[in-house]
Short mmCIF file of C-alpha atoms in Angstrom, two decimals:
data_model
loop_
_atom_site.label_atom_id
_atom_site.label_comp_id
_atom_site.label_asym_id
_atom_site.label_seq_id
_atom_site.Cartn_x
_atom_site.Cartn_y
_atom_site.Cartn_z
CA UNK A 1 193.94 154.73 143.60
CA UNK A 2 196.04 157.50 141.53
CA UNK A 3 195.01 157.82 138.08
CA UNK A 4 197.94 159.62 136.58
CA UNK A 5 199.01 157.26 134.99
CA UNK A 6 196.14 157.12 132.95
CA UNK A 7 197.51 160.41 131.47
CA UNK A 8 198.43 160.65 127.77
CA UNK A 9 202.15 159.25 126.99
CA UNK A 10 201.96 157.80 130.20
CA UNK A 11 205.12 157.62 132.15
CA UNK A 12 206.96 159.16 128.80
CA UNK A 13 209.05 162.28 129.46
CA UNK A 14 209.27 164.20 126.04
CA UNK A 15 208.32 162.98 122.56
CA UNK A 16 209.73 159.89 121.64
CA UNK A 17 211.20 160.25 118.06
CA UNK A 18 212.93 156.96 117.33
CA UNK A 19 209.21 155.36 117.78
CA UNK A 20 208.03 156.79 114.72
CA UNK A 21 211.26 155.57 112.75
CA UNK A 22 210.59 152.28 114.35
CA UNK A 23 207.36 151.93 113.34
CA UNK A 24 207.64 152.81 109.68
CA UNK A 25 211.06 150.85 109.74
CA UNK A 26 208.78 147.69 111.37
CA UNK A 27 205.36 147.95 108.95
CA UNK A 28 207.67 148.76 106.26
CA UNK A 29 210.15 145.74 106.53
CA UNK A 30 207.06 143.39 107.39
CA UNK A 31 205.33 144.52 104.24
CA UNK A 32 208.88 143.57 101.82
CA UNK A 33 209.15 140.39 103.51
CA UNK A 34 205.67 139.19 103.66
CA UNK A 35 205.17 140.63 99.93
CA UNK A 36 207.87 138.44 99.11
CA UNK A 37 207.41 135.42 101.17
CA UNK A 38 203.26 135.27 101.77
CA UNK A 39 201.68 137.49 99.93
CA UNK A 40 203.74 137.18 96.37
CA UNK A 41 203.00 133.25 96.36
CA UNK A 42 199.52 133.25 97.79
CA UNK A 43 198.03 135.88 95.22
CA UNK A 44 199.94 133.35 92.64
CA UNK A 45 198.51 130.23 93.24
CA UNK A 46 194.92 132.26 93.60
CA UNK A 47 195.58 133.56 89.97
CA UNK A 48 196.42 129.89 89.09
CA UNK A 49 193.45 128.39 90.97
CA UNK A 50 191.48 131.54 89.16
CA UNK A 51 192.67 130.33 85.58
CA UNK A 52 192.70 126.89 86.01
CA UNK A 53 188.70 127.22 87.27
CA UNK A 54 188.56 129.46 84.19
CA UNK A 55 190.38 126.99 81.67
CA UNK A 56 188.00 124.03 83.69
CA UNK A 57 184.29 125.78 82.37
CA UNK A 58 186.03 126.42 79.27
CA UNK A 59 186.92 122.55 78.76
CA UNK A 60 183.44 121.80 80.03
CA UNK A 61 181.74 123.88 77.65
CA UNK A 62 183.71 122.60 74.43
CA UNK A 63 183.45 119.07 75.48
CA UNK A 64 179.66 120.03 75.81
CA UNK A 65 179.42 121.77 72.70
CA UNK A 66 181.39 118.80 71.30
CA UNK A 67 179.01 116.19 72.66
CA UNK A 68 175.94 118.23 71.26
CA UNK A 69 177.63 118.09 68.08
CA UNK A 70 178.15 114.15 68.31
CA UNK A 71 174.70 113.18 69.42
CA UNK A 72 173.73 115.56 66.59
CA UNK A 73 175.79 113.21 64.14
CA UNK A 74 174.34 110.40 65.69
CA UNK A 75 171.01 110.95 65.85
CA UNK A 76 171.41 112.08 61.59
CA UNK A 77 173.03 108.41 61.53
CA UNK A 78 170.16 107.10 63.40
CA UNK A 79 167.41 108.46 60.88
CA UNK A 80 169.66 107.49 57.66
CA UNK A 81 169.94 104.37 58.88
CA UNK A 82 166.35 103.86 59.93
CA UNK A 83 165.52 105.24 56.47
CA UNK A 84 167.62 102.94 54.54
CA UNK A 85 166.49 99.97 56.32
CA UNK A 86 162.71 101.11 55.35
CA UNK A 87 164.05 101.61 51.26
CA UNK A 88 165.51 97.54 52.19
CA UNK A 89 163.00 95.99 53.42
CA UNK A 90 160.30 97.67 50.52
CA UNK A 91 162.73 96.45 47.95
CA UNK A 92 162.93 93.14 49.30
CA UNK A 93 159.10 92.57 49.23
CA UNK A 94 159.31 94.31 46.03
CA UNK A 95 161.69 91.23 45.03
CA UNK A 96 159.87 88.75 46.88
CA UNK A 97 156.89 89.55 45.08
CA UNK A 98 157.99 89.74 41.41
CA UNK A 99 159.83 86.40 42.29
CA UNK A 100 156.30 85.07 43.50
CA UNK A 101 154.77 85.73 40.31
CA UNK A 102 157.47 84.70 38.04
CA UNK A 103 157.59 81.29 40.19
CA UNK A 104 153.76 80.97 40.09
CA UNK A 105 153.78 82.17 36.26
CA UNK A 106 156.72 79.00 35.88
CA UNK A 107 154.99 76.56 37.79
CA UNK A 108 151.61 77.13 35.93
CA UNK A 109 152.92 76.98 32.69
CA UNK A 110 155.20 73.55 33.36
CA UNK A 111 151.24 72.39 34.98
CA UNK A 112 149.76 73.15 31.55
CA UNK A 113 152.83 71.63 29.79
CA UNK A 114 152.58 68.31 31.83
CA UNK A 115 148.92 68.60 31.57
CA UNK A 116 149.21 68.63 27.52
CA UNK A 117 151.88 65.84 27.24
CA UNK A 118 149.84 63.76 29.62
CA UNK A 119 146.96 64.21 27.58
CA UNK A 120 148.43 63.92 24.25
CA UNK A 121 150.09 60.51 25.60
CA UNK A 122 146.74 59.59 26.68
CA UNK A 123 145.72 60.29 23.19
CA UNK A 124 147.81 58.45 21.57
CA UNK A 125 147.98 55.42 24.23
CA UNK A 126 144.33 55.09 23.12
CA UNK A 127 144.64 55.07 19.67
CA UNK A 128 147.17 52.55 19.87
CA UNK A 129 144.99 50.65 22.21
CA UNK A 130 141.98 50.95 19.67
CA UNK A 131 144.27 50.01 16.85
CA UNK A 132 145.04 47.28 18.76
CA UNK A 133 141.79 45.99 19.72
CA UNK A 134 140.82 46.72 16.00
CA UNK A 135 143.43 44.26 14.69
CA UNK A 136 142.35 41.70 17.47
CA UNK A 137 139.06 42.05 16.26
CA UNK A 138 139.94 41.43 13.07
CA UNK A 139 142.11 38.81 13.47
CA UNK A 140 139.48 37.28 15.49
CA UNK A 141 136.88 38.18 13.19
CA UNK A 142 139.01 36.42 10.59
CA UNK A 143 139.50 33.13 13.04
CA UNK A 144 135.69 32.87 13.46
CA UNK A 145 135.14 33.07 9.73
CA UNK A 146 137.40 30.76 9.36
CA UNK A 147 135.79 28.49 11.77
CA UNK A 148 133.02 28.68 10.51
CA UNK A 149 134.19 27.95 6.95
CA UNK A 150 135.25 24.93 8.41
CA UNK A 151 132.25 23.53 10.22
CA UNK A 152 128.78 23.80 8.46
CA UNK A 153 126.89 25.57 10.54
CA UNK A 154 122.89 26.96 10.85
CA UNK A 155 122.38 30.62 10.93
CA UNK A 156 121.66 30.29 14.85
CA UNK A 157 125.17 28.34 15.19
CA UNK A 158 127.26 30.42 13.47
CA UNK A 159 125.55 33.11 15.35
CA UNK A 160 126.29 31.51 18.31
CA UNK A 161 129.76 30.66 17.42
CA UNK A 162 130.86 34.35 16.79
CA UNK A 163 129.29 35.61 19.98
CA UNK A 164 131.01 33.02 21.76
CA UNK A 165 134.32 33.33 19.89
CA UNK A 166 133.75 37.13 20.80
CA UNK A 167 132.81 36.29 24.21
CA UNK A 168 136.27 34.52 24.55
CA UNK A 169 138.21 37.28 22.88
CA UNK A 170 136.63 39.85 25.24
CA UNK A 171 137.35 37.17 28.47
CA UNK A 172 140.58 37.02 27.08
CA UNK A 173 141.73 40.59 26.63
CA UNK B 1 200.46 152.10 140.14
CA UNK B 2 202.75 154.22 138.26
CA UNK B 3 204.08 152.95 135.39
CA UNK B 4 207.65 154.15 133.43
CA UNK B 5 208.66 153.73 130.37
CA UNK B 6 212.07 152.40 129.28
CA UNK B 7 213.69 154.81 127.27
CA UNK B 8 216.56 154.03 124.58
CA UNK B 9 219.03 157.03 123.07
CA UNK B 10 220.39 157.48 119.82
CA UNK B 11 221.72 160.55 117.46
CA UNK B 12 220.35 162.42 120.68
CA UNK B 13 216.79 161.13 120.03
CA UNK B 14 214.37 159.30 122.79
CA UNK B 15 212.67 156.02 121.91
CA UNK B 16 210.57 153.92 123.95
CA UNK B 17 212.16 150.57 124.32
CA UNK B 18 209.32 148.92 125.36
CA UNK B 19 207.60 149.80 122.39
CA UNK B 20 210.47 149.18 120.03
CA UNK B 21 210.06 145.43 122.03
CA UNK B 22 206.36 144.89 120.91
CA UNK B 23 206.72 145.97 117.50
CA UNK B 24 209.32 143.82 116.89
CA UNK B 25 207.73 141.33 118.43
CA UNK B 26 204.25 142.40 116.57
CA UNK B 27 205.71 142.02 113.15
CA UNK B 28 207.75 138.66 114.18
CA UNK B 29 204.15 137.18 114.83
CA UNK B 30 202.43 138.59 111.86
CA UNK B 31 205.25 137.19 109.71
CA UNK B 32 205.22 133.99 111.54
CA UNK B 33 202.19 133.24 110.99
CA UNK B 34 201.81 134.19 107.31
CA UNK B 35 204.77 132.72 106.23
CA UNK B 36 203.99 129.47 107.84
CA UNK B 37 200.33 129.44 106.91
CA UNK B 38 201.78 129.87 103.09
CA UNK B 39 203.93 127.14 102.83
CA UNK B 40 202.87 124.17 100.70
CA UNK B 41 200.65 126.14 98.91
CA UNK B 42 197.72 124.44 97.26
CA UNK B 43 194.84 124.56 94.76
CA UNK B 44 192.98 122.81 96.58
CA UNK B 45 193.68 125.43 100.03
CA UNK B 46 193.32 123.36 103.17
CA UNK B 47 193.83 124.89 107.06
CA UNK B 48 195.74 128.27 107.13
CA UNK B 49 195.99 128.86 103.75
CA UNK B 50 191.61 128.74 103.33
CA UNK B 51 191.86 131.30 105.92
CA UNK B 52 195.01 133.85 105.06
CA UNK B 53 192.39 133.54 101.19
CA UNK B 54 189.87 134.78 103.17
CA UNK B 55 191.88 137.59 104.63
CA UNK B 56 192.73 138.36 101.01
CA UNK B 57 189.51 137.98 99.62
CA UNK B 58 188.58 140.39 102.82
CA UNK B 59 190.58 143.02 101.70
CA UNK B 60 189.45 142.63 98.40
CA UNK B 61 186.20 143.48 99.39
CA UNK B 62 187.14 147.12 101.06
CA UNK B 63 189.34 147.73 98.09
CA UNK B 64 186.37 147.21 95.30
CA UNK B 65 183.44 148.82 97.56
CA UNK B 66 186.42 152.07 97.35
CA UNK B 67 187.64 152.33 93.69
CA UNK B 68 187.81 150.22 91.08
CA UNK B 69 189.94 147.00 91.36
CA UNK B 70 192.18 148.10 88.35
CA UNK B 71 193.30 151.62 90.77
CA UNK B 72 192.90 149.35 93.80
CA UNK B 73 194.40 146.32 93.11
CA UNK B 74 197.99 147.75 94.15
CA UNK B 75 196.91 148.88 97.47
CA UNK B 76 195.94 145.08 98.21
CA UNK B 77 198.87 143.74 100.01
CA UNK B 78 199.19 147.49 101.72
CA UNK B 79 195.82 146.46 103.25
CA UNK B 80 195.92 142.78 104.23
CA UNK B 81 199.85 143.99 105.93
CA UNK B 82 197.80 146.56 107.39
CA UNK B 83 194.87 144.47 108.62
CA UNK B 84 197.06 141.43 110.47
CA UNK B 85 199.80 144.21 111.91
CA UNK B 86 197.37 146.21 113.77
CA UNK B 87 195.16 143.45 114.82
CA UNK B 88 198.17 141.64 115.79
CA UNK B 89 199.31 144.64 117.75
CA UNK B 90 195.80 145.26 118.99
CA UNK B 91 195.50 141.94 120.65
CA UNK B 92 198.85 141.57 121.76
CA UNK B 93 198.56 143.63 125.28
CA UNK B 94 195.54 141.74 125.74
CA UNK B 95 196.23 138.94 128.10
CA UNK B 96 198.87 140.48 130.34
CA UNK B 97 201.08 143.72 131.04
CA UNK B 98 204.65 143.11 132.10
CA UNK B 99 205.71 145.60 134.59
CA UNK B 100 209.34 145.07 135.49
CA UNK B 101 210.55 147.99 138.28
CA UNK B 102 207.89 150.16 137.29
CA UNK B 103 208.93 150.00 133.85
CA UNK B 104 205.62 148.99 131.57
CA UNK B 105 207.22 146.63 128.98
CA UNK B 106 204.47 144.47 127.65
CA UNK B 107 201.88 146.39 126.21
CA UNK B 108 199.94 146.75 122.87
CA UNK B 109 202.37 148.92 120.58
CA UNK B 110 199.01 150.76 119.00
CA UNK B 111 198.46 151.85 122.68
CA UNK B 112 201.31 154.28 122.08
CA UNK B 113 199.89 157.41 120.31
CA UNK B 114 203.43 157.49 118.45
CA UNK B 115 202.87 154.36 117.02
CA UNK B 116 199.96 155.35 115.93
CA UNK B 117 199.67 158.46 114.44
CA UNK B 118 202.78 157.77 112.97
CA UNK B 119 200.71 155.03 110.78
CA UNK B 120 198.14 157.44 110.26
CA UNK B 121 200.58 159.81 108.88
CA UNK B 122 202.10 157.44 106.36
CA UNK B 123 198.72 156.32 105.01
CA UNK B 124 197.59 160.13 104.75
CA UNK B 125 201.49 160.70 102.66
CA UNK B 126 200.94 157.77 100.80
CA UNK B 127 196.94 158.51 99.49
CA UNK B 128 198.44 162.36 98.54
CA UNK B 129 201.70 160.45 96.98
CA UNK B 130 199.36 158.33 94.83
CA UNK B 131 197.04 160.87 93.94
CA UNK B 132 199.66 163.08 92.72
CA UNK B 133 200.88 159.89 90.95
CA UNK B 134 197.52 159.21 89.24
CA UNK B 135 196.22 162.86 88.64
CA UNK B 136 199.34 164.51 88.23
CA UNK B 137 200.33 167.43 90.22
CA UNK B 138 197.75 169.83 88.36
CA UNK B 139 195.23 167.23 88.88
CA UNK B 140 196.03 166.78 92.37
CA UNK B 141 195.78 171.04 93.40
CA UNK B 142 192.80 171.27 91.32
CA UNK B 143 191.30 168.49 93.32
CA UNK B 144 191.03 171.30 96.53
CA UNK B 145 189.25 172.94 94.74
CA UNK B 146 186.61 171.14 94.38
CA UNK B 147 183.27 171.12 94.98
CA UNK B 148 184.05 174.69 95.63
CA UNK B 149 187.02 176.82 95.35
CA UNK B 150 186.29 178.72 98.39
CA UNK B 151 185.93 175.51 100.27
CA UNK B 152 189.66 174.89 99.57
CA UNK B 153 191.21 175.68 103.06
CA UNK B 154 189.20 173.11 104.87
CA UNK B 155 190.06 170.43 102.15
CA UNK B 156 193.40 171.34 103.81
CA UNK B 157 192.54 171.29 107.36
CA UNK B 158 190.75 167.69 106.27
CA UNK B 159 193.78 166.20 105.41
CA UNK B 160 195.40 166.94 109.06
CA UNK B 161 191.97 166.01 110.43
CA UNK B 162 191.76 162.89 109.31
CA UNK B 163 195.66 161.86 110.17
CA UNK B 164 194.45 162.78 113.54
CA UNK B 165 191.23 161.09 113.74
CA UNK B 166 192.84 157.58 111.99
CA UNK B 167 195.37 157.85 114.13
CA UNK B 168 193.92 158.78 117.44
CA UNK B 169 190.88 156.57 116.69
CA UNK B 170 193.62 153.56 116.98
CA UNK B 171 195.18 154.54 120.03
CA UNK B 172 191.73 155.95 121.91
CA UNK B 173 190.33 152.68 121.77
CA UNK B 174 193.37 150.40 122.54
CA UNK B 175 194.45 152.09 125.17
CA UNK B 176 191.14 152.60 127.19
CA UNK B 177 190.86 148.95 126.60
CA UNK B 178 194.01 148.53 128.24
CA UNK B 179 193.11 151.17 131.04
CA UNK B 180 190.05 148.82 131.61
CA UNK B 181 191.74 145.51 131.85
CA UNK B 182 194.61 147.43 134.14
CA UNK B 183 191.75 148.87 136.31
CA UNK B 184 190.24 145.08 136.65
CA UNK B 185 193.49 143.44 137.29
CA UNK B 186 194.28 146.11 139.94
CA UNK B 187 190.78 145.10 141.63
CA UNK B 188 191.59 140.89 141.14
CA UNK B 189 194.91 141.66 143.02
CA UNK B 190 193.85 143.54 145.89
CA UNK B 191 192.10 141.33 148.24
CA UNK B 192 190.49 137.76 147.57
CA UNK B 193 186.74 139.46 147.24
CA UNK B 194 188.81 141.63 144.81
CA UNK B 195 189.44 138.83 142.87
CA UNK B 196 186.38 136.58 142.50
CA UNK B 197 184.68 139.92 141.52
CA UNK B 198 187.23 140.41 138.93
CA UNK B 199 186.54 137.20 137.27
CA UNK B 200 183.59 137.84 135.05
CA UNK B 201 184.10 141.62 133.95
CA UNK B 202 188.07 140.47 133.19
CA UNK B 203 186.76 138.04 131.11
CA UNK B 204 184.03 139.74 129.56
CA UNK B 205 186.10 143.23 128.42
CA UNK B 206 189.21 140.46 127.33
CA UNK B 207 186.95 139.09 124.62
CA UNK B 208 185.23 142.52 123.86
CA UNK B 209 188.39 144.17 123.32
CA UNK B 210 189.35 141.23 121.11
CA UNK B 211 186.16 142.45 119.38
CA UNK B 212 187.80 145.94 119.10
CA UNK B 213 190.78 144.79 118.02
CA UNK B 214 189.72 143.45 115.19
CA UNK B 215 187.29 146.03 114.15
CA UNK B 216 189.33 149.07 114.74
CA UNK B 217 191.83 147.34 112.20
CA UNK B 218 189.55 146.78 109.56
CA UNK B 219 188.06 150.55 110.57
CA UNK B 220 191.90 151.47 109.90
CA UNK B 221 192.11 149.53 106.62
CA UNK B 222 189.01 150.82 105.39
CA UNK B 223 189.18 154.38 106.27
CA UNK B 224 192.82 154.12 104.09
CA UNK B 225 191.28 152.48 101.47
CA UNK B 226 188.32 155.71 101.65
CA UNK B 227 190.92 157.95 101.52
CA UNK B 228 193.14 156.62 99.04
CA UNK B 229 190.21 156.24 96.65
CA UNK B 230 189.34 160.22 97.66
CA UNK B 231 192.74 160.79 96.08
CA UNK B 232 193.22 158.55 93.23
CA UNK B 233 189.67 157.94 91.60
CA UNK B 234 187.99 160.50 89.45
CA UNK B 235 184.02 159.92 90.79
CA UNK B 236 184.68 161.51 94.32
#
């Protein structure tokens, strides 16, 4: 097996010139066109994916600093309201219990008032009623004396007679 | 077992037509596949276009562990061009060599020295270019002579020293590679012993030099991207 071949510039006789314009004109033509055509619109759309992911954590963060901010509000809301509801509900028993008195303050005072006309009327119901029996008795009184004016009794008759006449009045009343 | 190599004239100059072939083809496939892979571009990247971001983001990476993104950032599609072209070429004589008549026609293009130093020589213009366009020509002399003044000469010889070593770096390990796989193919064609014997180390060096392919570009990239920052940042 020859080697010689192996030798540098194998086969080549002399130094081959136009290779070296070849290869810059090759590398230097690839590098325009894929500049323009792989290259230009790759590194663009990684600038663009680099800003949009940019512009993205921005967004998050405002829309997180926005939503601390809301639950913020809220959570002030929360407590007013809470409060206010308290300040309600100690007013209303407040009300409830100044209406309880004045109701209980009414309703004793129309209990006396009743009370007073009921016993006044009672009053005066029983004066009429012992005017009443007063003028019977008198009237009956009178009757018995008259009867016995009429009839000549004894002491233990006419006695008699006015009890009974009594008796009546009383089974008649 | 002795290969040629077709040869094209022009102004009186000699050019290898075989590698003018796989270049062309070289940066055909490269664009290819990056102009297809960026179509319908997304925000939501799906397929080819999660992994030419990765390439990006790649490149990225040896830019800002060089220099500063702000100084670096216009070297970025210089390096992800870089990256795909050589790997590209770099794989490319991989699975076969086309020998027509003794002429070798299919072949990586980096296993041509010319190809190669001849990259190596435009990165090593292009890092003095931009340092004189960042420092200023004052800036850029008075860069030589630092740390030392007297050290100044080799600063020089540096400059030619590394063109040499990026370039030859390239072509060294491409071309052994293809030595190897030549060597191996040579042994599956001879007899049929030849051939089952050839089966496991063909296999085995195809997907190692895959491996080298693809580390001897990013080596290139970032050894550009190490010079480059040499030149144009301040801290070095």
């Amino acid at each position: 097996m020859s080697f010689d071949y192996l030798a540098l510039g194998a086969g080549g006789s002399g130094f081959n010139t136009l290779d070296i314009f070849a290869t810059l004109f090759f590398f230097i033509v690839l590098m325009v066109l894929l500049k323009k055509f792989a290259w230009g619109p790759l590194m663009g759309i990684m600038n663009e994916r680099e800003q949009l992911v940019a512009s993205e954590i921005e967004a998050a963060e405002n829309s997180r600093l926005e939503s601390q901010k809301l639950l913020d509000e809220q959570r002030e809301l929360l407590k007013q309201a809470r409060t206010e509801a308290l300040a309600i509900v100690e007013n209303a028993k407040k009300q409830g219990d100044v209406s309880r008195e004045e109701i209980m303050t009414t309703a004793r005072e129309e209990a006396t008032r009743l009370k007073e006309s009921a016993v006044r009327e009672i009053e005066t119901e029983k004066a009429r009623a012992i005017a009443a029996v007063r003028e019977e008795v008198v009237s009956l009184s009178v009757l018995a004396a008259s009867k016995v004016l009429e009839k000549e009794v004894t002491e233990e008759d006419n006695r008699a007679l006015i009890e009974a006449t009594i008796a009546k009045a009383g089974e008649a009343k | 077992m002795e290969h040629l190599s077709p040869e094209y004239h022009l102004f009186g100059l000699t050019g290898n037509t075989s590698t003018l072939m796989m270049l062309a083809i070289t940066t055909l496939i490269v664009f290819l596949i990056a102009y297809f892979s960026t179509r319908n571009l997304k925000l939501k990247p799906t397929g080819m276009q999660n992994f030419m971001e990765w390439i990006m983001d790649f490149v990225k990476g040896i830019i800002k562990s060089n220099m500063d993104w702000k100084t670096g950032g216009s070297f970025h599609i210089l390096g992800i061009t870089l990256l795909l072209f050589i790997f590209v070429a770099n794989v490319l004589g991989l699975p076969f060599a086309i020998i027509y008549n003794d002429y070798l026609w299919w072949k990586s293009p980096t296993a041509d020295p010319t190809v190669t130093m001849t990259l190596a020589a435009m990165i090593i213009i292009m890092t003095n270019y931009y340092g004189i366009k960042a420092k200023g020509f004052k800036g850029y002399i008075s860069d030589f002579a630092k740390p030392l003044p007297f050290l100044a000469p080799l600063k020089v010889i540096e400059e030619f020293a590394n063109t040499l070593t990026l370039g030859l770096r390239l072509y060294g390990n491409i071309y052994a590679g293809e030595v190897l796989l030549a060597l191996i193919a040579g042994l599956a064609t001879s007899s049929m012993f030849g051939f089952v014997g050839a089966i496991i180390p063909a296999l085995a060096w195809q997907g190692f030099s895959i491996f080298i392919g693809g580390i001897q570009s990013f080596i290139f990239v970032m050894l550009t991207m190490v010079y480059m920052a040499h030149k144009v940042s301040d801290d070095h």
